[in-house]
């Protein structure tokens, strides 16, 4: 497995895997799959650059991703949001998600991030276990955070602190 930041050339592969995660797990992500697929490639390249998306490559295929972005402005540049964590079902339980999360934390730490935040659907026990084992703790619940197909999803907010 190889973990590296995605570049513009990876935008088509990222579009494919992101569409897959949004369709397979609508409860886990805040973005709608059809809205995502309506975006043009240049916009996806901007998101890869701005969001700094890390990819896990297994046998030459993009098998997992996670993104991070830093808060804007002097007062928020120590805070990063982690988003878009996904590993394809056929490659799960092999450590890809943990490796991706560590790579995102390490890369953001290198540019001065000291607080990491993320949201996770309240019944997503696999992801919760992963995040707790990497030092994240729940500090709040956002009720009715996402609505789709007549469903409503509650999201737990978690943070990790460099000095904890
Ligand atoms: C959650 C997800 C990213 C984990 O990916 P993964 O590559 O299988 O995870 P890893 O192999 O790196 O496992 C890391 C830890 O996560 C936890 N974990 C992962 N899958 C688990 C499962 N099915 N049951 C219980 N714990 C699990 C464990 O603590 C595991 O550590 P361990 O192997 O030492 O026990 C993956 O299941 C996924 O993509 N799920 C759908 C999308 C999603 O929910 N994304 C998160 C949005 S917040």
Coordinates of N, CA, C and O and ligand atoms in Angstrom, one line a residue:
X1 N 0.8 -1.2 0.0 CA 0.0 0.0 0.0 C 0.9 1.3 0.0 O 1.9 1.3 0.7
X2 N 0.5 2.2 -0.8 CA 1.3 3.5 -0.9 C 0.3 4.6 -0.6 O -0.8 4.7 -1.2
X3 N 0.7 5.5 0.4 CA -0.1 6.7 0.7 C 0.6 7.9 0.1 O 1.8 8.1 0.4
X4 N -0.2 8.7 -0.6 CA 0.4 9.9 -1.1 C -0.7 10.9 -1.4 O -1.9 10.6 -1.6
X5 N -0.3 12.2 -1.4 CA -1.3 13.3 -1.7 C -1.7 13.2 -3.2 O -0.8 12.9 -4.1
X6 N -3.0 13.4 -3.5 CA -3.4 13.3 -4.9 C -3.0 14.6 -5.6 O -2.8 15.7 -5.0
X7 N -2.8 14.5 -6.9 CA -2.5 15.6 -7.8 C -3.6 15.7 -8.9 O -4.5 14.9 -8.9
X8 N -3.5 16.8 -9.7 CA -4.5 17.0 -10.7 C -4.7 15.7 -11.6 O -5.8 15.4 -12.0
X9 N -3.6 15.0 -11.9 CA -3.7 13.8 -12.7 C -4.6 12.7 -12.1 O -5.2 11.9 -12.8
X10 N -4.8 12.8 -10.8 CA -5.6 11.8 -10.1 C -7.1 12.2 -10.0 O -7.9 11.4 -9.5
X11 N -7.4 13.4 -10.5 CA -8.8 13.8 -10.4 C -9.9 12.8 -11.0 O -10.9 12.6 -10.3
X12 N -9.6 12.2 -12.1 CA -10.6 11.2 -12.6 C -10.8 10.0 -11.6 O -11.9 9.6 -11.4
X13 N -9.7 9.5 -11.1 CA -9.8 8.4 -10.1 C -10.5 8.9 -8.9 O -11.3 8.1 -8.3
X14 N -10.2 10.1 -8.5 CA -10.9 10.6 -7.2 C -12.4 10.8 -7.5 O -13.2 10.5 -6.6
X15 N -12.7 11.2 -8.7 CA -14.1 11.4 -9.0 C -14.9 10.0 -8.8 O -15.9 10.0 -8.2
X16 N -14.2 9.0 -9.3 CA -14.8 7.7 -9.3 C -15.0 7.2 -7.9 O -16.1 6.7 -7.5
X17 N -13.9 7.3 -7.1 CA -14.0 6.7 -5.7 C -14.9 7.6 -4.8 O -15.6 7.1 -4.0
X18 N -14.9 8.9 -5.1 CA -15.8 9.8 -4.3 C -17.3 9.5 -4.6 O -18.1 9.4 -3.7
X19 N -17.6 9.3 -5.9 CA -18.9 9.0 -6.3 C -19.4 7.7 -5.6 O -20.5 7.6 -5.1
X20 N -18.4 6.8 -5.6 CA -18.7 5.5 -5.0 C -19.1 5.6 -3.5 O -20.0 5.1 -3.0
X21 N -18.2 6.4 -2.8 CA -18.4 6.5 -1.3 C -19.8 7.2 -1.0 O -20.5 6.9 -0.1
X22 N -20.1 8.2 -1.9 CA -21.3 9.0 -1.6 C -22.5 8.2 -1.9 O -23.6 8.3 -1.3
X23 N -22.4 7.3 -2.9 CA -23.6 6.5 -3.3 C -23.7 5.3 -2.2 O -24.8 5.0 -1.8
X24 N -22.6 4.7 -1.9 CA -22.7 3.5 -1.0 C -23.0 3.9 0.5 O -23.7 3.1 1.2
X25 N -22.6 5.1 0.9 CA -22.8 5.5 2.3 C -23.3 6.9 2.4 O -22.7 7.8 2.9
X26 N -24.6 7.2 1.9 CA -25.1 8.5 2.0 C -25.2 9.1 3.4 O -25.2 10.3 3.6
X27 N -25.3 8.2 4.4 CA -25.5 8.6 5.8 C -24.1 9.1 6.3 O -24.1 9.8 7.4
X28 N -23.0 8.7 5.7 CA -21.7 9.0 6.2 C -21.1 10.4 5.8 O -20.1 10.8 6.4
X29 N -21.7 10.9 4.7 CA -21.1 12.1 4.1 C -22.1 13.2 3.9 O -23.2 13.0 3.6
X30 N -21.6 14.5 4.0 CA -22.5 15.6 3.9 C -22.9 16.0 2.4 O -23.8 16.8 2.2
X31 N -22.1 15.5 1.5 CA -22.3 15.9 0.1 C -23.2 14.9 -0.6 O -23.1 13.6 -0.5
X32 N -24.1 15.4 -1.5 CA -25.0 14.5 -2.3 C -24.2 14.0 -3.5 O -23.5 14.8 -4.2
X33 N -24.4 12.7 -3.8 CA -23.7 12.1 -4.9 C -24.0 12.8 -6.3 O -23.1 13.1 -7.1
X34 N -25.2 13.1 -6.6 CA -25.6 13.7 -7.9 C -25.0 15.1 -8.0 O -24.5 15.5 -9.0
X35 N -25.1 15.8 -6.8 CA -24.5 17.2 -6.9 C -23.0 17.1 -7.1 O -22.4 17.9 -7.9
X36 N -22.4 16.1 -6.5 CA -20.9 16.0 -6.7 C -20.6 15.6 -8.2 O -19.7 16.2 -8.8
X37 N -21.4 14.7 -8.7 CA -21.1 14.3 -10.1 C -21.4 15.4 -11.1 O -20.9 15.3 -12.3
X38 N -22.1 16.4 -10.8 CA -22.4 17.5 -11.7 C -21.2 18.5 -11.8 O -21.2 19.4 -12.6
X39 N -20.2 18.3 -10.9 CA -19.1 19.2 -10.9 C -18.1 18.9 -12.1 O -17.9 17.7 -12.4
X40 N -17.5 20.0 -12.6 CA -16.6 19.8 -13.7 C -15.2 19.4 -13.1 O -14.9 19.7 -12.0
X41 N -14.4 18.8 -14.0 CA -13.0 18.4 -13.6 C -12.2 19.5 -13.0 O -11.5 19.3 -12.0
X42 N -12.1 20.7 -13.6 CA -11.3 21.7 -13.0 C -11.7 22.0 -11.5 O -10.8 22.3 -10.7
X43 N -13.0 22.0 -11.2 CA -13.4 22.2 -9.9 C -12.9 21.1 -8.9 O -12.5 21.3 -7.8
X44 N -12.9 19.9 -9.5 CA -12.4 18.8 -8.7 C -10.9 18.9 -8.4 O -10.4 18.7 -7.3
X45 N -10.2 19.4 -9.4 CA -8.8 19.7 -9.2 C -8.5 20.7 -8.1 O -7.7 20.6 -7.3
X46 N -9.4 21.8 -8.1 CA -9.3 22.8 -7.0 C -9.5 22.2 -5.7 O -8.8 22.5 -4.7
X47 N -10.5 21.3 -5.6 CA -10.8 20.7 -4.3 C -9.6 19.8 -3.8 O -9.3 19.7 -2.6
X48 N -9.0 19.1 -4.8 CA -7.9 18.2 -4.4 C -6.8 19.1 -3.9 O -6.1 18.8 -2.9
X49 N -6.5 20.2 -4.6 CA -5.4 21.1 -4.1 C -5.8 21.8 -2.8 O -5.0 21.7 -1.9
X50 N -6.9 22.4 -2.8 CA -7.3 23.1 -1.6 C -7.5 22.2 -0.4 O -7.1 22.5 0.7
X51 N -8.2 21.1 -0.6 CA -8.5 20.2 0.4 C -7.4 19.2 0.8 O -7.4 18.6 1.8
X52 N -6.4 19.1 0.0 CA -5.3 18.3 0.2 C -5.8 16.9 0.5 O -5.8 16.4 1.6
X53 N -6.1 16.2 -0.5 CA -6.7 14.8 -0.4 C -5.5 13.8 -0.5 O -4.7 13.8 -1.4
X54 N -5.5 12.9 0.5 CA -4.5 11.8 0.5 C -5.2 10.6 0.0 O -6.4 10.4 0.2
X55 N -4.4 9.8 -0.8 CA -5.0 8.6 -1.3 C -4.2 7.4 -0.9 O -2.9 7.4 -0.7
X56 N -4.8 6.2 -0.8 CA -4.2 4.9 -0.5 C -4.2 4.1 -1.8 O -5.3 3.9 -2.3
X57 N -3.1 3.8 -2.3 CA -3.0 3.1 -3.6 C -2.6 1.7 -3.3 O -1.6 1.4 -2.7
X58 N -3.4 0.7 -3.8 CA -3.2 -0.7 -3.6 C -3.2 -1.3 -5.0 O -4.2 -1.2 -5.7
X59 N -2.0 -1.9 -5.4 CA -1.9 -2.5 -6.7 C -2.3 -1.5 -7.8 O -3.0 -1.9 -8.8
X60 N -1.8 -0.3 -7.7 CA -2.1 0.7 -8.7 C -3.5 1.3 -8.7 O -3.8 2.1 -9.6
X61 N -4.3 0.9 -7.8 CA -5.7 1.4 -7.8 C -5.9 2.3 -6.6 O -5.4 2.0 -5.5
X62 N -6.6 3.4 -6.8 CA -7.0 4.2 -5.6 C -8.0 3.5 -4.8 O -9.2 3.4 -5.2
X63 N -7.6 3.1 -3.6 CA -8.5 2.2 -2.8 C -9.1 2.9 -1.6 O -10.0 2.4 -1.0
X64 N -8.6 4.1 -1.3 CA -9.1 4.9 -0.2 C -8.6 6.3 -0.2 O -7.6 6.6 -0.8
X65 N -9.4 7.2 0.5 CA -9.0 8.6 0.5 C -9.4 9.2 1.9 O -10.2 8.7 2.6
X66 N -8.7 10.3 2.1 CA -9.1 11.2 3.2 C -8.7 12.6 2.8 O -7.6 12.8 2.2
X67 N -9.5 13.6 3.2 CA -9.1 15.0 2.9 C -8.9 15.8 4.2 O -9.4 15.4 5.2
X68 N -8.2 16.9 4.0 CA -8.1 17.8 5.2 C -7.9 19.2 4.6 O -7.4 19.4 3.6
X69 N -8.5 20.2 5.3 CA -8.3 21.6 5.0 C -8.1 22.4 6.3 O -8.7 22.0 7.3
X70 N -7.4 23.4 6.1 CA -7.0 24.3 7.3 C -8.0 25.5 7.3 O -8.4 26.0 6.3
X71 N -8.3 25.9 8.5 CA -9.2 27.0 8.7 C -8.6 28.3 8.1 O -7.4 28.4 8.0
X72 N -9.5 29.2 7.6 CA -9.0 30.4 6.9 C -8.7 31.5 7.9 O -9.5 31.6 8.9
X73 N -7.7 32.2 7.7 CA -7.4 33.4 8.6 C -6.5 33.1 9.7 O -6.4 31.9 10.2
X74 N -5.9 34.2 10.3 CA -4.9 34.0 11.3 C -5.4 33.3 12.6 O -4.7 32.5 13.2
X75 N -6.7 33.4 12.9 CA -7.2 32.9 14.1 C -7.7 31.4 14.0 O -8.0 30.8 15.0
X76 N -7.7 30.9 12.8 CA -8.2 29.5 12.6 C -7.2 28.6 11.9 O -7.5 27.5 11.6
X77 N -6.0 29.2 11.6 CA -5.1 28.4 10.8 C -4.4 27.2 11.6 O -3.7 26.4 11.0
X78 N -4.7 27.1 12.9 CA -4.2 26.0 13.7 C -5.2 24.8 13.7 O -5.0 23.8 14.4
X79 N -6.4 25.0 13.1 CA -7.5 24.0 13.1 C -7.7 23.4 11.7 O -7.8 24.2 10.7
X80 N -7.7 22.1 11.7 CA -7.9 21.4 10.4 C -9.2 20.6 10.5 O -9.5 20.0 11.5
X81 N -9.9 20.5 9.4 CA -11.1 19.6 9.3 C -10.7 18.4 8.5 O -10.1 18.6 7.4
X82 N -11.0 17.2 9.0 CA -10.7 16.0 8.3 C -12.0 15.6 7.6 O -13.1 15.6 8.3
X83 N -12.0 15.2 6.3 CA -13.3 14.9 5.6 C -13.0 13.8 4.6 O -11.9 13.5 4.2
X84 N -14.1 13.2 4.2 CA -14.1 12.3 3.0 C -13.2 11.0 3.3 O -12.6 10.5 2.4
X85 N -13.3 10.5 4.5 CA -12.6 9.2 4.8 C -13.4 8.0 4.3 O -14.5 7.8 4.6
X86 N -12.7 7.3 3.4 CA -13.3 6.1 2.8 C -12.3 5.1 2.3 O -11.2 5.5 1.8
X87 N -12.6 3.8 2.6 CA -11.8 2.7 2.0 C -12.7 1.8 1.3 O -13.8 1.4 1.9
X88 N -12.4 1.4 0.1 CA -13.3 0.5 -0.7 C -13.4 -0.8 0.1 O -12.5 -1.3 0.7
X89 N -14.7 -1.4 0.1 CA -15.0 -2.6 0.9 C -14.0 -3.7 0.7 O -13.7 -4.4 1.6
X90 N -13.6 -3.9 -0.6 CA -12.7 -5.1 -0.9 C -11.3 -4.9 -0.3 O -10.5 -5.9 -0.3
X91 N -11.0 -3.7 0.2 CA -9.6 -3.6 0.8 C -9.7 -3.1 2.3 O -8.7 -2.6 2.8
X92 N -10.8 -3.3 2.9 CA -11.0 -2.9 4.3 C -10.3 -3.8 5.3 O -10.0 -4.9 4.9
X93 N -10.1 -3.3 6.5 CA -9.5 -4.1 7.6 C -8.0 -4.4 7.3 O -7.5 -5.4 7.8
X94 N -7.4 -3.6 6.5 CA -5.9 -3.9 6.2 C -5.1 -2.7 6.7 O -3.9 -2.6 6.3
X95 N -5.7 -1.8 7.4 CA -4.9 -0.6 7.9 C -4.9 0.6 7.1 O -4.2 1.6 7.4
X96 N -5.7 0.6 6.0 CA -5.6 1.7 5.0 C -6.1 3.0 5.7 O -5.5 4.1 5.5
X97 N -7.3 2.9 6.4 CA -7.9 4.1 7.0 C -7.0 4.7 8.0 O -6.8 5.9 8.1
X98 N -6.4 3.8 8.8 CA -5.5 4.4 9.9 C -4.3 5.0 9.2 O -3.8 6.1 9.6
X99 N -3.7 4.4 8.2 CA -2.6 5.0 7.5 C -2.9 6.3 6.9 O -2.1 7.3 6.9
X100 N -4.1 6.4 6.3 CA -4.6 7.7 5.6 C -4.7 8.8 6.7 O -4.3 9.9 6.5
X101 N -5.4 8.4 7.8 CA -5.6 9.4 8.9 C -4.3 9.9 9.4 O -4.1 11.1 9.6
X102 N -3.3 9.0 9.7 CA -2.0 9.4 10.2 C -1.3 10.3 9.2 O -0.6 11.3 9.6
X103 N -1.4 10.0 7.9 CA -0.8 10.8 6.9 C -1.4 12.2 6.8 O -0.6 13.2 6.7
X104 N -2.7 12.3 7.0 CA -3.3 13.6 6.9 C -2.9 14.4 8.2 O -2.7 15.6 8.1
X105 N -2.9 13.8 9.3 CA -2.5 14.5 10.6 C -1.1 14.9 10.5 O -0.7 16.1 10.8
X106 N -0.2 14.1 10.0 CA 1.2 14.4 9.9 C 1.4 15.6 8.9 O 2.2 16.5 9.2
X107 N 0.8 15.5 7.8 CA 1.0 16.6 6.8 C 0.4 17.9 7.3 O 1.0 19.0 7.1
X108 N -0.7 17.9 8.0 CA -1.3 19.1 8.5 C -0.5 19.6 9.7 O -0.3 20.9 9.9
X109 N 0.0 18.7 10.5 CA 0.9 19.1 11.7 C 2.1 19.9 11.1 O 2.5 20.9 11.7
X110 N 2.6 19.4 10.0 CA 3.8 20.1 9.4 C 3.6 21.5 9.0 O 4.5 22.3 8.9
X111 N 2.3 21.9 8.8 CA 2.0 23.3 8.5 C 1.4 24.1 9.6 O 0.8 25.1 9.5
X112 N 1.6 23.5 10.9 CA 1.2 24.3 12.1 C -0.2 23.9 12.6 O -0.6 24.6 13.6
X113 N -0.9 22.9 12.1 CA -2.2 22.5 12.7 C -2.0 21.9 14.1 O -1.1 21.1 14.3
X114 N -2.8 22.3 15.0 CA -2.7 21.8 16.4 C -4.0 21.2 16.9 O -4.1 20.5 17.9
X115 N -5.1 21.4 16.1 CA -6.4 20.9 16.5 C -7.0 20.3 15.2 O -7.0 20.9 14.2
X116 N -7.5 19.0 15.4 CA -8.1 18.3 14.2 C -9.6 18.1 14.6 O -9.9 17.6 15.7
X117 N -10.5 18.3 13.6 CA -11.9 18.1 13.8 C -12.5 17.2 12.8 O -12.0 17.2 11.6
X118 N -13.5 16.5 13.1 CA -14.3 15.7 12.1 C -15.7 15.4 12.6 O -16.0 15.6 13.8
X119 N -16.5 15.0 11.7 CA -17.9 14.6 12.0 C -18.1 13.1 11.6 O -17.6 12.7 10.6
X120 N -18.8 12.4 12.4 CA -19.1 11.0 12.1 C -20.5 10.7 12.5 O -21.0 11.1 13.6
X121 N -21.2 9.9 11.6 CA -22.6 9.6 11.9 C -22.6 8.7 13.1 O -21.8 7.9 13.4
X122 N -23.6 9.0 14.0 CA -23.6 8.4 15.3 C -23.6 6.9 15.4 O -23.2 6.4 16.4
X123 N -24.1 6.2 14.4 CA -24.1 4.7 14.4 C -22.9 4.1 13.6 O -22.9 2.9 13.5
X124 N -21.9 4.9 13.2 CA -20.8 4.4 12.4 C -19.7 3.9 13.4 O -18.7 4.6 13.6
X125 N -19.9 2.7 13.9 CA -19.0 2.2 15.0 C -17.6 2.0 14.5 O -16.7 2.2 15.3
X126 N -17.5 1.5 13.2 CA -16.1 1.2 12.7 C -15.3 2.5 12.7 O -14.2 2.6 13.2
X127 N -15.9 3.6 12.2 CA -15.2 4.9 12.1 C -14.9 5.4 13.5 O -13.8 6.0 13.7
X128 N -15.9 5.3 14.3 CA -15.8 5.9 15.7 C -14.6 5.2 16.4 O -13.8 5.9 17.1
X129 N -14.5 3.9 16.2 CA -13.4 3.1 16.9 C -12.0 3.6 16.3 O -11.1 3.8 17.1
X130 N -12.0 3.8 15.0 CA -10.8 4.2 14.4 C -10.4 5.6 15.0 O -9.2 5.8 15.4
X131 N -11.3 6.5 15.0 CA -11.0 7.9 15.4 C -10.6 7.9 16.9 O -9.6 8.6 17.3
X132 N -11.3 7.2 17.7 CA -11.0 7.2 19.2 C -9.6 6.6 19.4 O -8.9 7.1 20.2
X133 N -9.3 5.6 18.6 CA -8.0 4.9 18.8 C -6.8 5.8 18.3 O -5.7 5.6 18.6
X134 N -7.2 6.9 17.5 CA -6.2 7.8 17.0 C -6.2 9.1 17.8 O -5.7 10.2 17.3
X135 N -6.9 9.1 19.0 CA -6.8 10.3 19.9 C -8.0 11.3 19.7 O -7.9 12.3 20.4
X136 N -9.0 11.0 18.9 CA -10.1 11.9 18.8 C -11.1 11.6 19.9 O -11.3 10.4 20.2
X137 N -11.8 12.6 20.4 CA -12.9 12.4 21.4 C -14.1 13.2 21.0 O -14.0 14.3 20.4
X138 N -15.3 12.6 21.3 CA -16.5 13.2 20.9 C -16.8 14.4 21.9 O -16.6 14.3 23.1
X139 N -17.2 15.6 21.3 CA -17.5 16.7 22.2 C -19.0 17.2 21.9 O -19.5 18.1 22.7
X140 N -19.6 16.7 20.9 CA -21.0 17.1 20.7 C -21.7 16.3 19.7 O -21.1 15.6 18.9
X141 N -23.0 16.5 19.7 CA -23.8 15.8 18.7 C -24.7 16.9 17.9 O -25.3 17.7 18.5
X142 N -24.6 16.8 16.6 CA -25.4 17.7 15.8 C -26.7 16.9 15.3 O -26.6 16.0 14.5
X143 N -27.8 17.2 15.9 CA -29.0 16.5 15.5 C -29.5 17.0 14.1 O -29.4 18.1 13.8
X144 N -30.0 16.0 13.3 CA -30.6 16.3 12.1 C -29.6 17.0 11.1 O -30.0 17.9 10.4
X145 N -28.4 16.5 11.1 CA -27.3 17.2 10.4 C -27.5 17.0 8.9 O -27.3 17.9 8.1
X146 N -27.9 15.8 8.5 CA -28.2 15.5 7.0 C -29.6 14.9 6.9 O -30.0 14.1 7.7
X147 N -30.2 15.3 5.8 CA -31.5 14.7 5.4 C -31.4 14.2 4.0 O -30.9 14.9 3.1
X148 N -31.9 13.0 3.8 CA -31.9 12.4 2.4 C -32.9 11.2 2.4 O -33.0 10.6 3.5
X149 N -33.6 11.0 1.3 CA -34.5 9.9 1.2 C -35.4 9.7 2.4 O -35.6 8.6 2.8
X150 N -35.9 10.8 2.9 CA -36.8 10.7 4.1 C -36.2 10.3 5.4 O -36.8 10.1 6.4
X151 N -34.8 10.3 5.4 CA -34.1 10.0 6.6 C -33.4 11.2 7.2 O -33.1 12.2 6.5
X152 N -33.2 11.2 8.5 CA -32.4 12.2 9.1 C -31.3 11.6 9.9 O -31.4 10.5 10.5
X153 N -30.1 12.2 9.8 CA -28.9 11.6 10.4 C -28.3 12.6 11.4 O -28.2 13.8 11.2
X154 N -28.0 12.0 12.6 CA -27.3 12.8 13.6 C -25.8 12.6 13.5 O -25.3 11.4 13.2
X155 N -25.0 13.6 13.6 CA -23.5 13.6 13.5 C -22.8 13.9 14.8 O -23.2 14.9 15.4
X156 N -21.9 13.0 15.1 CA -21.1 13.3 16.3 C -19.9 14.1 15.9 O -19.2 13.8 14.9
X157 N -19.5 15.2 16.6 CA -18.4 16.0 16.3 C -17.2 15.5 17.3 O -17.4 15.4 18.5
X158 N -16.0 15.4 16.7 CA -14.9 14.9 17.4 C -13.7 15.8 17.2 O -13.6 16.4 16.1
X159 N -12.9 15.9 18.2 CA -11.6 16.7 18.1 C -10.4 15.9 18.6 O -10.6 15.0 19.5
X160 N -9.3 16.3 18.1 CA -8.0 15.7 18.6 C -7.1 16.9 18.8 O -7.0 17.8 17.9
X161 N -6.4 16.9 19.9 CA -5.5 18.1 20.2 C -4.0 17.6 20.2 O -3.7 16.6 20.9
X162 N -3.2 18.4 19.6 CA -1.7 18.1 19.6 C -1.1 18.0 21.0 O -0.2 17.2 21.2
X163 N -1.7 18.8 21.9 CA -1.1 18.8 23.3 C -1.8 18.0 24.3 O -1.6 18.1 25.5
X164 N -2.7 17.1 23.8 CA -3.5 16.3 24.8 C -2.7 15.1 25.2 O -1.8 14.6 24.5
Ligands
LIG1 C1 -14.4 3.3 8.5 C2 -13.5 2.9 7.3 C3 -12.8 4.1 6.7 C4 -12.4 2.0 8.0 O1 -11.5 1.6 6.9 P1 -10.4 0.4 7.1 O2 -9.3 0.6 6.1 O3 -11.1 -0.9 7.0 O4 -9.9 0.7 8.6 P2 -8.5 0.1 9.2 O5 -8.2 -1.3 8.6 O6 -7.4 1.1 9.0 O7 -8.9 -0.1 10.7 C5 -8.5 0.9 11.6 C6 -9.4 0.7 12.9 O8 -10.7 1.1 12.6 C7 -11.6 0.2 13.4 N1 -12.4 -0.5 12.5 C8 -12.4 -0.5 11.1 N2 -13.3 -1.4 10.6 C9 -14.0 -1.9 11.7 C10 -15.1 -2.8 11.8 N3 -15.7 -3.3 10.7 N4 -15.5 -3.1 13.1 C11 -14.9 -2.6 14.1 N5 -13.9 -1.7 14.1 C12 -13.4 -1.4 12.9 C13 -10.7 -0.6 14.3 O9 -10.5 0.1 15.5 C14 -9.5 -0.7 13.4 O10 -8.3 -1.0 14.1 P3 -7.9 -2.5 14.3 O11 -7.8 -3.1 13.0 O12 -6.5 -2.4 15.0 O13 -8.9 -3.2 15.2 C15 -14.2 2.0 6.3 O14 -14.9 1.0 6.9 C16 -15.2 2.8 5.4 O15 -14.8 3.3 4.4 N6 -16.4 2.8 5.8 C17 -17.5 3.5 5.0 C18 -17.3 5.0 4.9 C19 -17.2 5.6 6.2 O16 -18.0 5.3 7.1 N7 -16.3 6.6 6.4 C20 -16.1 7.4 7.6 C21 -16.9 8.6 7.5 S1 -16.7 9.6 9.0

